[in-house]
XYZ file of C-alpha atoms in Angstrom:
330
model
C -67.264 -45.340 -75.864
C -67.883 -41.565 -75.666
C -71.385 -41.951 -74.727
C -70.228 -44.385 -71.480
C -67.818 -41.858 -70.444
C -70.153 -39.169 -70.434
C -72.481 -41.052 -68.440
C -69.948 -42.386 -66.080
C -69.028 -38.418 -65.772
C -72.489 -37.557 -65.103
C -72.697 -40.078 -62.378
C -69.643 -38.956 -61.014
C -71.408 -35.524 -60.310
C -74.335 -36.635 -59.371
C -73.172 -38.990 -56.910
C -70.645 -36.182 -55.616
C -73.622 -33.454 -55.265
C -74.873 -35.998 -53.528
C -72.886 -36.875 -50.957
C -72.331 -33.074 -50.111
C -75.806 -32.639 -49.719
C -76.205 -35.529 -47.481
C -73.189 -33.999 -45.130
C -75.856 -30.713 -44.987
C -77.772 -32.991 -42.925
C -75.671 -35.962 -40.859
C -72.689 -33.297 -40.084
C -73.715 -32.124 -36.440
C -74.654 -28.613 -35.778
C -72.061 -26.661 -33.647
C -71.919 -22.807 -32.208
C -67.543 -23.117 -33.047
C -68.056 -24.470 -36.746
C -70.807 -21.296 -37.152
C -67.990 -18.767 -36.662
C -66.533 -20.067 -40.013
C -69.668 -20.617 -42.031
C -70.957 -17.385 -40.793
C -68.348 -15.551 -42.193
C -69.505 -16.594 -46.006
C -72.443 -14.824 -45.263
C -70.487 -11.341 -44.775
C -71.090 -9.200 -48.127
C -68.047 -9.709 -50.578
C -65.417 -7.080 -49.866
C -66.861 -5.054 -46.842
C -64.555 -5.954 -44.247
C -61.815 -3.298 -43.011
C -60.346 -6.020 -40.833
C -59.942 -9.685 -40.188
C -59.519 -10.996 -36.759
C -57.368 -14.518 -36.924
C -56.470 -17.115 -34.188
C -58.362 -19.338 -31.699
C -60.224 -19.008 -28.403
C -58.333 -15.609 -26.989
C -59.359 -14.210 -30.441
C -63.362 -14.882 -30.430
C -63.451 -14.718 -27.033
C -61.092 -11.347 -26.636
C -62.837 -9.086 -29.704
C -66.385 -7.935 -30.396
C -66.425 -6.897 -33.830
C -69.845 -5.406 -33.027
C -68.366 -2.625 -30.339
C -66.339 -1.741 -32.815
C -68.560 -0.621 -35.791
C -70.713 1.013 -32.557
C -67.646 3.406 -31.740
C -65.525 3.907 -34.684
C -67.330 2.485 -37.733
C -64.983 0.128 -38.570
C -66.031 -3.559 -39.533
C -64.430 -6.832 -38.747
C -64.837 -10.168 -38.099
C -63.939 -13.115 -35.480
C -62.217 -16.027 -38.040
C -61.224 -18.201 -35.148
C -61.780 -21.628 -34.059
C -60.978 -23.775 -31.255
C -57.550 -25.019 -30.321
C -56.562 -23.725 -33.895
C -52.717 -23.604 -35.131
C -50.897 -20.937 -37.115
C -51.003 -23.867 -40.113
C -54.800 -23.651 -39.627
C -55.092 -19.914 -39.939
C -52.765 -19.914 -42.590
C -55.758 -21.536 -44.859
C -58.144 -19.347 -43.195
C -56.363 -16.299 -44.339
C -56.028 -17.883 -47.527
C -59.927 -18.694 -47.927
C -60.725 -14.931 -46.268
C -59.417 -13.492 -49.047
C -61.006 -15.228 -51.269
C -64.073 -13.206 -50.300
C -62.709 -10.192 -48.533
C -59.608 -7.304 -49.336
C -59.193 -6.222 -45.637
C -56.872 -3.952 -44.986
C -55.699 -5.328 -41.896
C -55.130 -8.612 -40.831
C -54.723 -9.031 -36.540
C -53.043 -12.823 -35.807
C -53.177 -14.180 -31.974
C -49.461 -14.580 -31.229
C -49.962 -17.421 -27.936
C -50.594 -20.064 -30.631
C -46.924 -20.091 -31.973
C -45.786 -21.997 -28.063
C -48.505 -23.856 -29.142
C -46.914 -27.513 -30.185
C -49.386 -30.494 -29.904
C -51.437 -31.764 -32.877
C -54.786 -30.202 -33.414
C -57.360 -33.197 -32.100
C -59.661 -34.140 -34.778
C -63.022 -33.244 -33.092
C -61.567 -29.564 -33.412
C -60.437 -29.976 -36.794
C -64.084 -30.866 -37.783
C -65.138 -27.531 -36.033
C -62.716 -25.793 -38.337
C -63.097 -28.108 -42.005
C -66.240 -28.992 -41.873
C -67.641 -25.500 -41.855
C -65.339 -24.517 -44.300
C -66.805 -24.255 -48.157
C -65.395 -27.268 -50.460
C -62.755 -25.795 -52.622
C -58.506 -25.329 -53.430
C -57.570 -24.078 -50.334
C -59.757 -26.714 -48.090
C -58.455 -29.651 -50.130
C -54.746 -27.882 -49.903
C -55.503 -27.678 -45.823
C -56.658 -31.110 -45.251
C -53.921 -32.615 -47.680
C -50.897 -30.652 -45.615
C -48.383 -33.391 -44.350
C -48.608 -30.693 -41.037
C -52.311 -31.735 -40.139
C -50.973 -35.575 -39.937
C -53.945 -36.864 -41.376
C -54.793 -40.484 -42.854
C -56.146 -40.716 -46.436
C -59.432 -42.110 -44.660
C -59.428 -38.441 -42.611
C -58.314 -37.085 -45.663
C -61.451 -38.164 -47.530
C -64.092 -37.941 -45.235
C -63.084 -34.078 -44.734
C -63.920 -33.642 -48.319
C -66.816 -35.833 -47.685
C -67.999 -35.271 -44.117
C -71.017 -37.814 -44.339
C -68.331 -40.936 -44.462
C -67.286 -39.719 -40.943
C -70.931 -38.971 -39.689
C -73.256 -41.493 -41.578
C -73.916 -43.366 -38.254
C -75.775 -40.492 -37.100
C -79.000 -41.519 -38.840
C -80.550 -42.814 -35.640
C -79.917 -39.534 -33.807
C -81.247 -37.349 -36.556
C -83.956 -34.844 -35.430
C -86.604 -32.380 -37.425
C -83.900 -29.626 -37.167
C -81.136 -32.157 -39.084
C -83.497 -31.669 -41.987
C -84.025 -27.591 -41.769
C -82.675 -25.260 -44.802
C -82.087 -23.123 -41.634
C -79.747 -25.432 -39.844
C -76.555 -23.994 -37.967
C -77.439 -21.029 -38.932
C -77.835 -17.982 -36.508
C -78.717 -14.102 -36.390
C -75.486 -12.777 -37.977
C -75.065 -10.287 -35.293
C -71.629 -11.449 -33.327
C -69.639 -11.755 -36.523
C -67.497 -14.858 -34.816
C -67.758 -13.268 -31.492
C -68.304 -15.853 -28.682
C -70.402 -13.760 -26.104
C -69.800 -14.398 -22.329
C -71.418 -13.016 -19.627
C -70.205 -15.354 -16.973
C -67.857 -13.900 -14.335
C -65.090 -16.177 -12.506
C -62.271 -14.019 -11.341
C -58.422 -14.757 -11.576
C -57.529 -16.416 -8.533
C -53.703 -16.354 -8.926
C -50.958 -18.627 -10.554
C -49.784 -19.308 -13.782
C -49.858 -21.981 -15.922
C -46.395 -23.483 -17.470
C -47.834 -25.355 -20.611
C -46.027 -23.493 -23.883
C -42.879 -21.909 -23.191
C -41.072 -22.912 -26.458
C -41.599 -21.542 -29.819
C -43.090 -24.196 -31.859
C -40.566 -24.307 -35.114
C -43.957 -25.797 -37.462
C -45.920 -22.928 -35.906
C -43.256 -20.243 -36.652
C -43.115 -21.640 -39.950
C -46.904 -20.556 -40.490
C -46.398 -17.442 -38.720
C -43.597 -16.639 -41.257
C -46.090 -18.007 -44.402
C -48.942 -15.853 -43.281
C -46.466 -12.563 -42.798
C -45.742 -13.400 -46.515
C -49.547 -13.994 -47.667
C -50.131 -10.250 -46.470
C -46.906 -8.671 -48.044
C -48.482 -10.351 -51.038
C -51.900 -9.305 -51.123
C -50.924 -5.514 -49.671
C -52.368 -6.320 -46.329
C -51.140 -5.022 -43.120
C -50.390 -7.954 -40.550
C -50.484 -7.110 -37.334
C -49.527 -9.551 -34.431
C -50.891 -9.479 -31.152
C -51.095 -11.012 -27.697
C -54.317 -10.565 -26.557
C -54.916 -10.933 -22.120
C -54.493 -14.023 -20.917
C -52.504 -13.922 -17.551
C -52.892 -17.322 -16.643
C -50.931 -18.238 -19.851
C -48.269 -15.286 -20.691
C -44.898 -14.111 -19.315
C -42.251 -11.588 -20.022
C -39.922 -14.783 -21.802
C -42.680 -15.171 -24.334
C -43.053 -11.799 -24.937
C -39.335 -11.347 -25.873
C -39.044 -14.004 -28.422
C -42.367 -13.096 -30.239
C -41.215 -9.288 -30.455
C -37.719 -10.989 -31.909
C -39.854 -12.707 -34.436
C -42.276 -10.157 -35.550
C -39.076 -7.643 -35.981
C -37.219 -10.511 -38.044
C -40.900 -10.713 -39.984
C -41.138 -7.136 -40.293
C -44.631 -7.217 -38.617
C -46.016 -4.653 -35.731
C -46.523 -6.260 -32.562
C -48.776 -5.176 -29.870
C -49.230 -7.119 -26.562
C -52.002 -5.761 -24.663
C -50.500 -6.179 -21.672
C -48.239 -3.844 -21.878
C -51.525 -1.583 -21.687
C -54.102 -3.539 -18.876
C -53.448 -0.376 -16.705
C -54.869 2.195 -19.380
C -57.509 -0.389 -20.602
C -58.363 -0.754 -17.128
C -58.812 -4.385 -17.407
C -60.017 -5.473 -13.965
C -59.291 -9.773 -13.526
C -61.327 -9.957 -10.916
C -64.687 -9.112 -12.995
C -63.386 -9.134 -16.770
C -62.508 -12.832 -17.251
C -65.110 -15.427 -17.778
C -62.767 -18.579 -16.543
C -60.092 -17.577 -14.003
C -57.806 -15.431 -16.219
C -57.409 -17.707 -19.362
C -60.399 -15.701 -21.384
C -62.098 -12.184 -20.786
C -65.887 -11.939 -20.801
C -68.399 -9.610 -22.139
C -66.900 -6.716 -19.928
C -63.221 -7.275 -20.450
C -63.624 -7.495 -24.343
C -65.477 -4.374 -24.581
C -62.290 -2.413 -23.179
C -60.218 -4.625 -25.044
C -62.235 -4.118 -28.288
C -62.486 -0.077 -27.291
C -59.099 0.285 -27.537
C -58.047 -1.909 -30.947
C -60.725 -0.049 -32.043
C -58.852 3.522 -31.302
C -55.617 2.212 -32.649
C -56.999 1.445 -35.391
C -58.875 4.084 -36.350
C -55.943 5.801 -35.153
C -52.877 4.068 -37.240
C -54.955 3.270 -40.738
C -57.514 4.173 -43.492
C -60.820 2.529 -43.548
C -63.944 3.036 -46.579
C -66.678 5.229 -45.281
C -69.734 3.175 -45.257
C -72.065 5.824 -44.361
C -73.895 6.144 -47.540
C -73.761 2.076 -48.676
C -76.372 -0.399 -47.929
C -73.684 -1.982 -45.418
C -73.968 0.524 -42.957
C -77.765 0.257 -42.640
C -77.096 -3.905 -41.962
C -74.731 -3.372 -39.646
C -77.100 -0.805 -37.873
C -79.695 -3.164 -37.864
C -77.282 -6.005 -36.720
C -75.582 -3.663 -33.886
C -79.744 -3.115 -32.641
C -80.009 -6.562 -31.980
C -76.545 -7.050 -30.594
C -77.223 -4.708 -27.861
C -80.169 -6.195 -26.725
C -78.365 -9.333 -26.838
C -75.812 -8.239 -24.626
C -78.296 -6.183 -22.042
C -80.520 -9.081 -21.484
């Protein structure tokens, strides 16, 4: 009896391993899903400062500008579409692997009140390492997923094993989805559409699920000593004065500093007709390098950061800030 339930244990594993191994290979590559795998690769406890949201926060920070003018390093942990409910297990992962000393969370997303699609939930899981606070994510009555979802985002291959006619040579790389670590979640873009005028009216309401996050993740930093900071970053297709009001209401209620950017365009000298990539929803490479010039400042400014002068992590991030440059100037 003992012997067939160690072996039914060993298969068990095996079979599990197994399974995992085979999502390495049938889960599709994606530039979105790298910001969150990329961010394992960060050395354990070297980031100053953690970077949470969606689009307006990989789009709207370059974590690389920052270590070039004030030495401070950070990182883009966004994803696509994401809700406060999904950052709230980001944070909670992050610090599984990091002690920043500031957290900055995208304050648009608590208007935000539709469900999270599940093509952008695979973006976000997926990428994300199997372990409590995935299982705790995908298992949250908030995502309003099936058992079958449930399941097959602990075991992607269920939900991708039809791929195996499209697989290619690069399916089968050790090197697969994985990039120069040189953005650190940024999402470079070059492209220039100005703002042509007009607003849109999508999100005017506070989202009560979403302030319930916002409220959990002011509470995850109390905990873990971290300083939250909330902010709206430039989008003036998408913000008003209304919105602004009730978030500062909330983050005084939460006890959390609030900064909305633009209260400060003028001094940033953000320019819509040559900063934004898409019409005024996002900036591009030029907008985010004032934007990322002056959290930079303030930050330097308002807190105390480690001195990485003499550690092996300022040489990478030397090295990485090289290649990010020539990136950018191509």
């Amino acid at each position: 009896m003992k012997k067939e339930i160690i072996r039914a244990v060993i298969f068990i594993v095996v079979l599990v391993i197994a399974l995992l191994e085979l999502a390495k290979i049938f889960v599709p590559e994606s530039k979105h899903s790298t910001i969150i795998s990329e961010f394992y690769n960060e050395p354990k406890n070297t980031l100053d400062v953690i970077f949470v949201g969606e689009s307006s926060v990989y789009k709207g920070v370059s974590p690389m500008r920052i270590w070039e003018k004030y030495k401070i390093t950070s990182y883009d942990y966004g994803s696509p579409t994401a809700k406060l409910y999904n950052n709230y297990y980001c944070i909670k992962e992050a610090l599984k692997y990091q002690k920043p000393k500031v957290i900055v969370l995208n304050t648009d997303q608590l208007f935000h009140n539709e469900q999270m699609k599940e093509e952008y939930k695979r973006l976000l899981y997926d990428a994300m390492k199997l372990n409590k606070n995935k299982v705790e994510a995908i298992m949250d009555p908030v995502q309003n997923n099936s058992r079958n979802e449930q399941i097959s985002f602990i075991f992607p291959i269920l939900r991708y094993h039809s791929r195996w006619m499209e697989l290619e040579d690069e399916d089968f790389s050790k090197n697969k989805g994985e990039y120069d670590n040189i953005f650190k979640g940024y999402w470079l873009v070059k492209k220039i559409e100005p703002y042509k005028g007009g607003k849109s009216n999508k999100y005017q309401e506070i989202s009560k699920t979403e302030l319930k996050y916002f409220e959990k993740i002011a509470d995850l930093c109390k905990e873990n000593s971290i300083e939250l900071i909330a902010v709206e970053f430039p989008s003036i297709q998408t913000w008003n004065n209304s919105k602004k009001e009730k978030v500062e209401q909330i983050a005084k209620d939460n006890n959390v500093r609030f900064l909305d950017l633009h209260d400060v365009l003028d001094e940033i000298g953000i320019d819509w007709s040559k900063d934004t990539g898409d019409e005024g929803y996002h900036l591009n490479i030029s907008g985010t390098e004032k934007i990322s010039d002056y959290l930079g400042k303030f930050l330097r400014e308002n807190y105390e950061f480690e001195n990485y002068k003499k550690e092996e992590v300022y040489k990478s991030w030397e090295e990485e800030l090289i290649k990010y440059n020539e990136y950018k100037n191509k």
